mmCIF file of C-alpha atoms in Angstrom:
data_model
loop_
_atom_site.group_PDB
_atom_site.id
_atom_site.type_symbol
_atom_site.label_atom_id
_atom_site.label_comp_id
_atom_site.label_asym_id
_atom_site.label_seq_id
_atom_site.Cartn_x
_atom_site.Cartn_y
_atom_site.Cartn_z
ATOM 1 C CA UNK A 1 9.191 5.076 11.821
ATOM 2 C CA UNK A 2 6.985 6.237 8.739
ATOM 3 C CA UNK A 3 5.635 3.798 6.741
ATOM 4 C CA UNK A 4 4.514 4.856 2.781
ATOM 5 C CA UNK A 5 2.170 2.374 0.787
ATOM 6 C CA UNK A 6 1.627 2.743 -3.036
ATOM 7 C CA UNK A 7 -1.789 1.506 -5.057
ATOM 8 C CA UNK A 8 -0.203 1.291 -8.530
ATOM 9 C CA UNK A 9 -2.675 1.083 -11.523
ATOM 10 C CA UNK A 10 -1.740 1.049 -15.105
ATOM 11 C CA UNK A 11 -2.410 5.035 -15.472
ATOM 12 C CA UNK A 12 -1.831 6.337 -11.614
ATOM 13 C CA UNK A 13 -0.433 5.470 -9.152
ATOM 14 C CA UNK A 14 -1.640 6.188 -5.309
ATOM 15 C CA UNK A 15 1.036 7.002 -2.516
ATOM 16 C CA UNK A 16 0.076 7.247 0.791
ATOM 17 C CA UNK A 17 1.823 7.620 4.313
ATOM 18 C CA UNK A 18 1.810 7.487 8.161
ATOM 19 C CA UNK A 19 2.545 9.853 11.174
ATOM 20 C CA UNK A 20 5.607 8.430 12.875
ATOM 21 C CA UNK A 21 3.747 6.200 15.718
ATOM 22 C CA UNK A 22 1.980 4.470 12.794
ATOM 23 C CA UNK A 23 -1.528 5.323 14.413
ATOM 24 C CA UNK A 24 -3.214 7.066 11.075
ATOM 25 C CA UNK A 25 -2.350 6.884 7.306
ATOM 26 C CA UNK A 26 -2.979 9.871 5.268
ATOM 27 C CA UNK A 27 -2.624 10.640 0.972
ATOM 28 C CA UNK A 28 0.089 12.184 -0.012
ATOM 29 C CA UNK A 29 -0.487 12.500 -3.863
ATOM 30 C CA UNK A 30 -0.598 10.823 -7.248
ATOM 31 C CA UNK A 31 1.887 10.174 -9.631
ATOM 32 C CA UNK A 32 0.583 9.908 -13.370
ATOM 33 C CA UNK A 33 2.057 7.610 -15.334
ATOM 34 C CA UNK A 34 1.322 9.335 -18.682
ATOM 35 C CA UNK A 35 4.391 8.158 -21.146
ATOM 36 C CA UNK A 36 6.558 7.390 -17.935
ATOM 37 C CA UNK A 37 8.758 4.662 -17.786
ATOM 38 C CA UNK A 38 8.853 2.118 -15.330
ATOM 39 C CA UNK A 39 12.066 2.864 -14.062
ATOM 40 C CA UNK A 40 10.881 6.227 -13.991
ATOM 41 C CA UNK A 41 8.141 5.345 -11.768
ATOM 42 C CA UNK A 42 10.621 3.563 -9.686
ATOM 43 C CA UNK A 43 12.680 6.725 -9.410
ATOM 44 C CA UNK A 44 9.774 9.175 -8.377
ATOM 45 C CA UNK A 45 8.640 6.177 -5.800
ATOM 46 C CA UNK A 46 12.083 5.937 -4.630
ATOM 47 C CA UNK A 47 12.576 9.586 -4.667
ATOM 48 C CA UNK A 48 9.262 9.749 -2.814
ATOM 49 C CA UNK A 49 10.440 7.378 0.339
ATOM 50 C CA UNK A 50 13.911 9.298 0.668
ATOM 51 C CA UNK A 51 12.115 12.842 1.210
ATOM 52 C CA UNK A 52 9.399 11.474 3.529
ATOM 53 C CA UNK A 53 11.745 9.343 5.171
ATOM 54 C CA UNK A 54 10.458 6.028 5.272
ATOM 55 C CA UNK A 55 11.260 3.431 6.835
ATOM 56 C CA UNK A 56 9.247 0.851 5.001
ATOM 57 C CA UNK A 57 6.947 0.416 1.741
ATOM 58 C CA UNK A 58 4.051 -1.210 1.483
ATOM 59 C CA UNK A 59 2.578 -2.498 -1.745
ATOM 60 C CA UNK A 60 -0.840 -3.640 -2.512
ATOM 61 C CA UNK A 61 -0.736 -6.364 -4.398
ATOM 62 C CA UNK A 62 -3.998 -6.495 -6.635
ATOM 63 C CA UNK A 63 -5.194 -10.007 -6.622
ATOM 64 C CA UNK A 64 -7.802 -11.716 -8.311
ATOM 65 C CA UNK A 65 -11.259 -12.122 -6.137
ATOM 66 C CA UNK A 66 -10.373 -15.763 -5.756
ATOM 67 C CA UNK A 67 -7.004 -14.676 -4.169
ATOM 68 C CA UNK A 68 -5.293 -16.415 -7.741
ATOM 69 C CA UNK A 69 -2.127 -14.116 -8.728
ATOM 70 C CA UNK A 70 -3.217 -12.523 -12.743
ATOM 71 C CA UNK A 71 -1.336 -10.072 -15.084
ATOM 72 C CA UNK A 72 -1.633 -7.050 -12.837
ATOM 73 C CA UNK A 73 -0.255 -8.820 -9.765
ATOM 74 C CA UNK A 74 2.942 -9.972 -11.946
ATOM 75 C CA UNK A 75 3.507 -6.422 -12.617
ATOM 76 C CA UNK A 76 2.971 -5.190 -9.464
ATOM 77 C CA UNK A 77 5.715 -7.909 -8.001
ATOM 78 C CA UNK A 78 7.725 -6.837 -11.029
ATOM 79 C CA UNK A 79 7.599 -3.405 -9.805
ATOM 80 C CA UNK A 80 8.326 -4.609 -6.374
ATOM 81 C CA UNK A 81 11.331 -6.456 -7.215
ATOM 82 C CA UNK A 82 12.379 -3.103 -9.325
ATOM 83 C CA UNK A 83 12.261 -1.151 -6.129
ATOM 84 C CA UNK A 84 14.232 -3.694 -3.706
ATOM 85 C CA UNK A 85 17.048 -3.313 -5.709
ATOM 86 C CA UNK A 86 16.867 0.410 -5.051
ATOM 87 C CA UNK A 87 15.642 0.446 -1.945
ATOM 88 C CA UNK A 88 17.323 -0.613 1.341
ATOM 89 C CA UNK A 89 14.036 -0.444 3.132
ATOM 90 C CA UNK A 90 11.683 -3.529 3.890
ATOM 91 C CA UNK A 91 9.198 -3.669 1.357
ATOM 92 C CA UNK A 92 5.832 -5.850 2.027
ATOM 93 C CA UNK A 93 2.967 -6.817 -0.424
ATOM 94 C CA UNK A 94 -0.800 -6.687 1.164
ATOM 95 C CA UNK A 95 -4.317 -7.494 -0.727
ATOM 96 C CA UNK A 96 -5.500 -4.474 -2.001
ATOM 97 C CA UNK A 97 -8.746 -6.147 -3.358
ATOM 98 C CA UNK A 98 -11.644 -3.675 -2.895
ATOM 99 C CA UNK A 99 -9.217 -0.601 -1.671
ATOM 100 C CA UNK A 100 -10.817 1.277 -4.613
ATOM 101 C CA UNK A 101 -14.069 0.707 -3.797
ATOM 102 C CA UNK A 102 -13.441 1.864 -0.639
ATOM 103 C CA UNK A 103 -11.584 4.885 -1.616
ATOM 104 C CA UNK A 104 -14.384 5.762 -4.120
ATOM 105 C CA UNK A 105 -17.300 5.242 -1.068
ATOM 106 C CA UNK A 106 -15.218 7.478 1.616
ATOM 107 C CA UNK A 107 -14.743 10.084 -1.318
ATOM 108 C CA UNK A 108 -18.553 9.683 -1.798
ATOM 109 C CA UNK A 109 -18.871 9.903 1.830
ATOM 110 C CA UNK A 110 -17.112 13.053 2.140
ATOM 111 C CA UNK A 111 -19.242 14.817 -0.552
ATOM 112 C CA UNK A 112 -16.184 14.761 -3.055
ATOM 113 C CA UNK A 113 -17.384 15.671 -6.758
ATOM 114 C CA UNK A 114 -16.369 13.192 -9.557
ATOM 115 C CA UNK A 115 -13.939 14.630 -11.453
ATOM 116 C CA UNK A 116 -11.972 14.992 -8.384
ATOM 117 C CA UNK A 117 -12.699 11.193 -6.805
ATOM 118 C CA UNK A 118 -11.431 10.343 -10.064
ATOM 119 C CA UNK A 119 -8.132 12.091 -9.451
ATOM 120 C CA UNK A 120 -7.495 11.562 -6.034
ATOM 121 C CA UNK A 121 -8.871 7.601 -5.410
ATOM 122 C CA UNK A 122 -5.684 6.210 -6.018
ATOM 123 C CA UNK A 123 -3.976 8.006 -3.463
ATOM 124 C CA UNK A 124 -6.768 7.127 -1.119
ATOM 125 C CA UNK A 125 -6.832 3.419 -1.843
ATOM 126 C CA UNK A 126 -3.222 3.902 -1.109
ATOM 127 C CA UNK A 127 -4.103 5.270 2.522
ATOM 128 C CA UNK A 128 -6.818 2.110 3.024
ATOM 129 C CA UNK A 129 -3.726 -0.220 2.154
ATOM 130 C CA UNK A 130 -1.736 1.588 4.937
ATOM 131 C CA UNK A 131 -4.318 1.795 7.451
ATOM 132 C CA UNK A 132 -5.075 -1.783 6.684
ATOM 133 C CA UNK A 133 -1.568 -2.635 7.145
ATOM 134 C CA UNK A 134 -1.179 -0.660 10.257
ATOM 135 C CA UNK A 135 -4.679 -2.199 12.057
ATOM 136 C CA UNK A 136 -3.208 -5.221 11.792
ATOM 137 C CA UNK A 137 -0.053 -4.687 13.023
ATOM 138 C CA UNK A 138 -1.286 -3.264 15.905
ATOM 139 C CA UNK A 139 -3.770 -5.854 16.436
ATOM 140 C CA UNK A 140 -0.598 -8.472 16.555
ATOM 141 C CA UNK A 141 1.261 -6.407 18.885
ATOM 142 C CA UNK A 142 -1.544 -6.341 21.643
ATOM 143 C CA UNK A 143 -2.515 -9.911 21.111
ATOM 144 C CA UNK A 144 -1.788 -11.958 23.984
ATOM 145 C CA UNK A 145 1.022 -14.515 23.467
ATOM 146 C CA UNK A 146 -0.598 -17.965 23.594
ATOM 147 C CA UNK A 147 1.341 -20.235 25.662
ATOM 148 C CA UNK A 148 3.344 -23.293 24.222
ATOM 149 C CA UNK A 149 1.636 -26.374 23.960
ATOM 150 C CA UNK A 150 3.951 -29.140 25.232
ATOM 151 C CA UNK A 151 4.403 -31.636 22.934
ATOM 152 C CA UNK A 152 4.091 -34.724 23.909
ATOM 153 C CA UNK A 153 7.524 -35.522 24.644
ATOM 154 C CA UNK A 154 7.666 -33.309 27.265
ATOM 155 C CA UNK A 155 5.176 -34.562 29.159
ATOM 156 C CA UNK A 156 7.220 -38.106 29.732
#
């Protein structure tokens, strides 16, 4: 199953997806949000999951550095509750804090000039998200199960 994340900002938003065994994340473009609506937004997003296919969204959900929820995580759960009523796939919220930094180091990193880190960071904060997300799904499926602890009741 594919999995596509979004990084939505106020003036782009990044959109990002994985190969089917949900090993690598990769970005697959930007939307601009110049004089779009919302529901707009939720169209192209939605539009966006049908032709890739995917089988689940996730979101990053910008919080504050203290982990506190401010204005641009209430739109961002806005938006999310915008596409679940669209959407019959699960959709999950992740912290995105720092996934732009990141993007804008790897773009750095790969010699990328600045008008174009500009235009394509989103998309790659996006793939960070997914990557993130994916890591640590992985990482639960090959921990070991921990065995139950009897509780003390058992052990009468």
């Amino acid at each position: 199953m594919r999995v596509m994340a979004i990084d939505y900002g106020p003036r782009s938003i990044g959109v990002a997806l994985c190969d089917e065994l949900q090993l690598t994340s990769r970005p697959l473009t930007t939307i601009r949000r110049e004089r779009m609506k919302i529901s707009d937004v939720v169209t192209r997003i939605c539009a966006l999951a049908e032709e890739n296919d995917a089988g689940a969204l996730v979101v990053g959900l910008p919080l504050n550095m203290d982990g506190s929820h401010g204005k641009a995580a209430a739109q961002v759960e806005r938006l999310i509750g915008d596409l679940r009523r669209r959407l019959s796939i699960p959709i999950i919220s992740v912290d995105e804090r720092l996934t732009s930094y990141e993007a804008d180091r790897l773009l750095r990193e790969m010699g990328v000039g600045e008008r174009e880190r500009r235009a394509r960071s989103d998309e790659y904060a996006a793939m960070i998200i997914l990557q993130d997300y994916l890591d640590a799904l992985s990482r639960r499926k090959s921990a070991p199960e921990e065995p139950e602890t009897p509780s003390p009741q058992s052990l009468d």
